mmCIF file of the C-alpha atoms, coordinates in Angstrom:
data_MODEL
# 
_entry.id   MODEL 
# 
loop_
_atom_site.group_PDB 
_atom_site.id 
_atom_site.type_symbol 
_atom_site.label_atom_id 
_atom_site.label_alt_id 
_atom_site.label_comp_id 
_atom_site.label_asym_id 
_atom_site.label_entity_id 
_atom_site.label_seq_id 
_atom_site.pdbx_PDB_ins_code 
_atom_site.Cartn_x 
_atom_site.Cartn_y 
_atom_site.Cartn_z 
_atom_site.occupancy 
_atom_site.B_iso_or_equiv 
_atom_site.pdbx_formal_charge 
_atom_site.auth_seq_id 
_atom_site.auth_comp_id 
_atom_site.auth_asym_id 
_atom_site.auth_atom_id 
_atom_site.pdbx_PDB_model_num 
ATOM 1  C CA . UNK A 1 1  ? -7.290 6.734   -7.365  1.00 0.00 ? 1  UNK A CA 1 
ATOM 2  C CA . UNK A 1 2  ? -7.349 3.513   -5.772  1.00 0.00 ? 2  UNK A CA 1 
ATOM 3  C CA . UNK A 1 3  ? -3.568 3.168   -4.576  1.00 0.00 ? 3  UNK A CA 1 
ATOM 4  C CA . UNK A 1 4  ? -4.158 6.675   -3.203  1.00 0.00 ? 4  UNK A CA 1 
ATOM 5  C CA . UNK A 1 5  ? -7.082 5.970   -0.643  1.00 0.00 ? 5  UNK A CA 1 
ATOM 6  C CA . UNK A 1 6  ? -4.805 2.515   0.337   1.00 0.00 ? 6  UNK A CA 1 
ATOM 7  C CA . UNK A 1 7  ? -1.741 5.061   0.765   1.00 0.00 ? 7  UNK A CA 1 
ATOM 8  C CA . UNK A 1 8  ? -3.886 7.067   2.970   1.00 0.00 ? 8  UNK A CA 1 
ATOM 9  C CA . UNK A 1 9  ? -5.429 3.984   5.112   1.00 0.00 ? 9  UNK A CA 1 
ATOM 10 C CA . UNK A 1 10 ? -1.820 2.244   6.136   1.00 0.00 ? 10 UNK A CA 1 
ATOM 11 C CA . UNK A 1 11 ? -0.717 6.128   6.699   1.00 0.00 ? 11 UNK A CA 1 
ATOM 12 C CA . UNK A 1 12 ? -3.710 6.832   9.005   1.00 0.00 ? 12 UNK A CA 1 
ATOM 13 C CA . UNK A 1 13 ? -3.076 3.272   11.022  1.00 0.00 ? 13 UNK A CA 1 
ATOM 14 C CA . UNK A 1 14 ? 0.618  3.762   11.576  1.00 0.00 ? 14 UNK A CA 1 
ATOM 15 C CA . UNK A 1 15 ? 0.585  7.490   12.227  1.00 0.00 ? 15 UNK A CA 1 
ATOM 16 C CA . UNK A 1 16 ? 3.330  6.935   14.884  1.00 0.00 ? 16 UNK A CA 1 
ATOM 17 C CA . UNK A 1 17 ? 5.618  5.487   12.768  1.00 0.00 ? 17 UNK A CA 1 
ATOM 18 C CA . UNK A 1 18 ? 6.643  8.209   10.593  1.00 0.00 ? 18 UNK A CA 1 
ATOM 19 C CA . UNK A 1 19 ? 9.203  6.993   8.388   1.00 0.00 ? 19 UNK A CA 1 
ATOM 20 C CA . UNK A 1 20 ? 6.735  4.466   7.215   1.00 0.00 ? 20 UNK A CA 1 
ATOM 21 C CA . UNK A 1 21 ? 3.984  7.672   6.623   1.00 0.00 ? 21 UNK A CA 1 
ATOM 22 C CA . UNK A 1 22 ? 6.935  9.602   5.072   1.00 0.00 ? 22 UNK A CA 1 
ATOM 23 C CA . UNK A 1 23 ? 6.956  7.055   2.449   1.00 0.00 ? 23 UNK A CA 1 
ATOM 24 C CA . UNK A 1 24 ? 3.535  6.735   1.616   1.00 0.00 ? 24 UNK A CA 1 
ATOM 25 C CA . UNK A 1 25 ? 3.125  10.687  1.705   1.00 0.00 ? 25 UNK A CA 1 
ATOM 26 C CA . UNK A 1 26 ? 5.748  9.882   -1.405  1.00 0.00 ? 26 UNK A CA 1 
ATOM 27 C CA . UNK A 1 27 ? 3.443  7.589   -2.905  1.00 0.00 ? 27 UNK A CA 1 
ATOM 28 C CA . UNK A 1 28 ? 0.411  9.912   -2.892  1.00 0.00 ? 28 UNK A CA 1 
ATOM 29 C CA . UNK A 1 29 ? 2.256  12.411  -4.023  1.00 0.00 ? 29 UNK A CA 1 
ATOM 30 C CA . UNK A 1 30 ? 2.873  10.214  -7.305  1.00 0.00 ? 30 UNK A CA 1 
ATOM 31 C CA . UNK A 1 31 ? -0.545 9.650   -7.886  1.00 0.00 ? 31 UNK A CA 1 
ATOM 32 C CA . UNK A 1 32 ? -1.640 13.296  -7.795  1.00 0.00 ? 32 UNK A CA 1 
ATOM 33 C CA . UNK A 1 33 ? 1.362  14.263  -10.536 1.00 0.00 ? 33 UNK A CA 1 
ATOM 34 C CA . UNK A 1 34 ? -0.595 11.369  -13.131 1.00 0.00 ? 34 UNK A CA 1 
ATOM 35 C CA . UNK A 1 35 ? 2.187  8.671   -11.999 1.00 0.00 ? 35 UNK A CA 1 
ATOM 36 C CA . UNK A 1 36 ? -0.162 5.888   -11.011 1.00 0.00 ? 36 UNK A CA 1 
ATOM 37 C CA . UNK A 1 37 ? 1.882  3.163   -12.801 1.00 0.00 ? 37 UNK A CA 1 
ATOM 38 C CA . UNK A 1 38 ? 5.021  4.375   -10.444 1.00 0.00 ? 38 UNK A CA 1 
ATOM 39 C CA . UNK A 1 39 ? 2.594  4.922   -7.582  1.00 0.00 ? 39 UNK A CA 1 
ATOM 40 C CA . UNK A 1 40 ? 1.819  1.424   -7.399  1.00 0.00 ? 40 UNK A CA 1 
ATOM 41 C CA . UNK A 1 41 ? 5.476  -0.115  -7.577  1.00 0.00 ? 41 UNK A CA 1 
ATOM 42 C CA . UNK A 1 42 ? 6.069  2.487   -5.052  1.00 0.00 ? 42 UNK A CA 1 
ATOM 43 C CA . UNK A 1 43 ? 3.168  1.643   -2.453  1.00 0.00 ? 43 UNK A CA 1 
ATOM 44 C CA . UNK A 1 44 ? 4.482  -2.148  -3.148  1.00 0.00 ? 44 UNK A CA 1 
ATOM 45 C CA . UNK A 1 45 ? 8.255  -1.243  -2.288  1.00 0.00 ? 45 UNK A CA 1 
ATOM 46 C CA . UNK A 1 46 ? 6.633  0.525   1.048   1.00 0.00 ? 46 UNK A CA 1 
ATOM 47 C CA . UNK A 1 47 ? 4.949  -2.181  1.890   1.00 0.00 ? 47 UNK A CA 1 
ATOM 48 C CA . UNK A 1 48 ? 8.220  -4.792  1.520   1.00 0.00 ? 48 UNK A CA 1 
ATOM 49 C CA . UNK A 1 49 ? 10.338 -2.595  3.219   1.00 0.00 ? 49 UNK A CA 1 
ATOM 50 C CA . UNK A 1 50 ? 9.061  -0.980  5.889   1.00 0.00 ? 50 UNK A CA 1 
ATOM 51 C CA . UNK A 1 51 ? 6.931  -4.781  6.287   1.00 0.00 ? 51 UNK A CA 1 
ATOM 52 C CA . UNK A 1 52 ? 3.773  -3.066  6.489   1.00 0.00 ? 52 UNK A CA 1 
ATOM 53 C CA . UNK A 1 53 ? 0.642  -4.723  7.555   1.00 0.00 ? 53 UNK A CA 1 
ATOM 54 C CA . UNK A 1 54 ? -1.861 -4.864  5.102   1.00 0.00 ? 54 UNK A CA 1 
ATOM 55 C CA . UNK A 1 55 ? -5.638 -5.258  5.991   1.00 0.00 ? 55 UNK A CA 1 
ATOM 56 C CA . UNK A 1 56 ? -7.091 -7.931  3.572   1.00 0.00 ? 56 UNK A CA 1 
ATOM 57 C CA . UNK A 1 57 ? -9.986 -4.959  1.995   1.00 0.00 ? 57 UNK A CA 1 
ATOM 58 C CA . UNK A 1 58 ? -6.808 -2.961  1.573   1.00 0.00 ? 58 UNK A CA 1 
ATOM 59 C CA . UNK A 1 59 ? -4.730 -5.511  -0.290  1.00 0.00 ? 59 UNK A CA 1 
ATOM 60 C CA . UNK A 1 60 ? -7.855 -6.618  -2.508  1.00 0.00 ? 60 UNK A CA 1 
ATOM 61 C CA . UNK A 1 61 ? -8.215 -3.085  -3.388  1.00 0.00 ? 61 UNK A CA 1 
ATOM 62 C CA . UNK A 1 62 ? -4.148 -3.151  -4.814  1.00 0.00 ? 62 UNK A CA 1 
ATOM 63 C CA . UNK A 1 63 ? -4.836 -5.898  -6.810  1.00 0.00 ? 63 UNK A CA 1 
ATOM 64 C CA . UNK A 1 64 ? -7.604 -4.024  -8.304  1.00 0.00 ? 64 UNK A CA 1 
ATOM 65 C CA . UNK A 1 65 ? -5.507 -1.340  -9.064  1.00 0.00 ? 65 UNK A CA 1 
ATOM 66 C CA . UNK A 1 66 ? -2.912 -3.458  -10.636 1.00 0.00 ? 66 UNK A CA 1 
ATOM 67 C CA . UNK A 1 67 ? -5.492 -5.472  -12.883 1.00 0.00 ? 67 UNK A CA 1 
ATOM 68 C CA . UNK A 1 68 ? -7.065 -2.064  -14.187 1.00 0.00 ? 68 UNK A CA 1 
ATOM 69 C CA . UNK A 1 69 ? -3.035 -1.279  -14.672 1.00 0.00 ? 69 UNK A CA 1 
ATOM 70 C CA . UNK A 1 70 ? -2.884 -4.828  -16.581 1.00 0.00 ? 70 UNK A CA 1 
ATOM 71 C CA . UNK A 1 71 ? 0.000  -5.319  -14.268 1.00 0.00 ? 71 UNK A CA 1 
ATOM 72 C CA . UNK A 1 72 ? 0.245  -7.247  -11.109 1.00 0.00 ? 72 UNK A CA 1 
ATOM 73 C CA . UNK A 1 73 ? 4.150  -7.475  -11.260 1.00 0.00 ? 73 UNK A CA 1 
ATOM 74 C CA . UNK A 1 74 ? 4.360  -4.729  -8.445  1.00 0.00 ? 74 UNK A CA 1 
ATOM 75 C CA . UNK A 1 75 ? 2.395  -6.948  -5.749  1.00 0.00 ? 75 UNK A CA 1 
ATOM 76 C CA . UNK A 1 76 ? 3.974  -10.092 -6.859  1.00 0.00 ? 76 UNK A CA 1 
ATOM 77 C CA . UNK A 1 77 ? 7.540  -9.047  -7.395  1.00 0.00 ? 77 UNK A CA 1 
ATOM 78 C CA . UNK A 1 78 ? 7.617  -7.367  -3.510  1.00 0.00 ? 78 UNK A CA 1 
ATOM 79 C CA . UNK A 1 79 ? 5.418  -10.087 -2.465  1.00 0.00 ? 79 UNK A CA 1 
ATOM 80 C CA . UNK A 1 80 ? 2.981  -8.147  -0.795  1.00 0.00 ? 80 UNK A CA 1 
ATOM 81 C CA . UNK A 1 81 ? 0.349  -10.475 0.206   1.00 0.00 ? 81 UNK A CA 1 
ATOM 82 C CA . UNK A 1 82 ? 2.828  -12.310 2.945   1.00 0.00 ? 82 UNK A CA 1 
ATOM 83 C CA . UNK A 1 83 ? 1.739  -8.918  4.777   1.00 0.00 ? 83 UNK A CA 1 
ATOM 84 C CA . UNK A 1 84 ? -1.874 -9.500  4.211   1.00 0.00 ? 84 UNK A CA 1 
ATOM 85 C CA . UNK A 1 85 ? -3.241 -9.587  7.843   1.00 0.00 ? 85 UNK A CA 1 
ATOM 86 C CA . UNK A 1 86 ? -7.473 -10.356 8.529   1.00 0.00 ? 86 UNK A CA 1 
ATOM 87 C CA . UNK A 1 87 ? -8.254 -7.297  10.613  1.00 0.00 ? 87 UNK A CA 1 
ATOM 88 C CA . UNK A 1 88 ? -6.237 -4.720  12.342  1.00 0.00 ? 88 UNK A CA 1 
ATOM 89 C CA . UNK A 1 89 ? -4.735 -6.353  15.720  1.00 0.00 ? 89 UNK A CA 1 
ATOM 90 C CA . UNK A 1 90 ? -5.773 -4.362  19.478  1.00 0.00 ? 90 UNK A CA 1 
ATOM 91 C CA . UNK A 1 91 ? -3.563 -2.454  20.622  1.00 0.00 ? 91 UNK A CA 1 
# 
């Protein structure tokens, strides 16, 4: 699933910080028990608290998710796309 492979990418980028990985190890673990509705408002609440930065391919493929879930609320309740960054900034 789509929210999966997004959980995966932030995870991968921000392997140090491993509260934030923690969280979306939670979130992937929600999609593989058939929760992809929950799975979705989860990656969302991730993303608002822990203010993740979200690559732009990464954020387009969430709102795919949610429009195939007929249900954007997730990103637009959190506000996700104030995290929406254009690339991944250099170390």
């Amino acid at each position: 699933m789509i929210v999966r492979s997004v959980a995966r990418s932030i995870a991968h980028r921000l392997v140090e910080q491993h509260q934030v990985v923690s969280a979306l190890s939670s979130v992937v673990d929600l999609v593989e028990n058939g929760e992809s509705d929950s799975a979705l408002d989860g990656i969302a609440l991730v993303i608002e608290c822990y203010r993740v930065p979200v690559l732009r391919a990464e954020y387009e493929w969430l709102v795919i998710a949610a429009t195939q879930q007929d249900s954007m609320d997730p990103l637009t309740d959190t506000g996700v796309e104030r995290f929406v960054i254009a690339d991944w900034p250099d170390d």
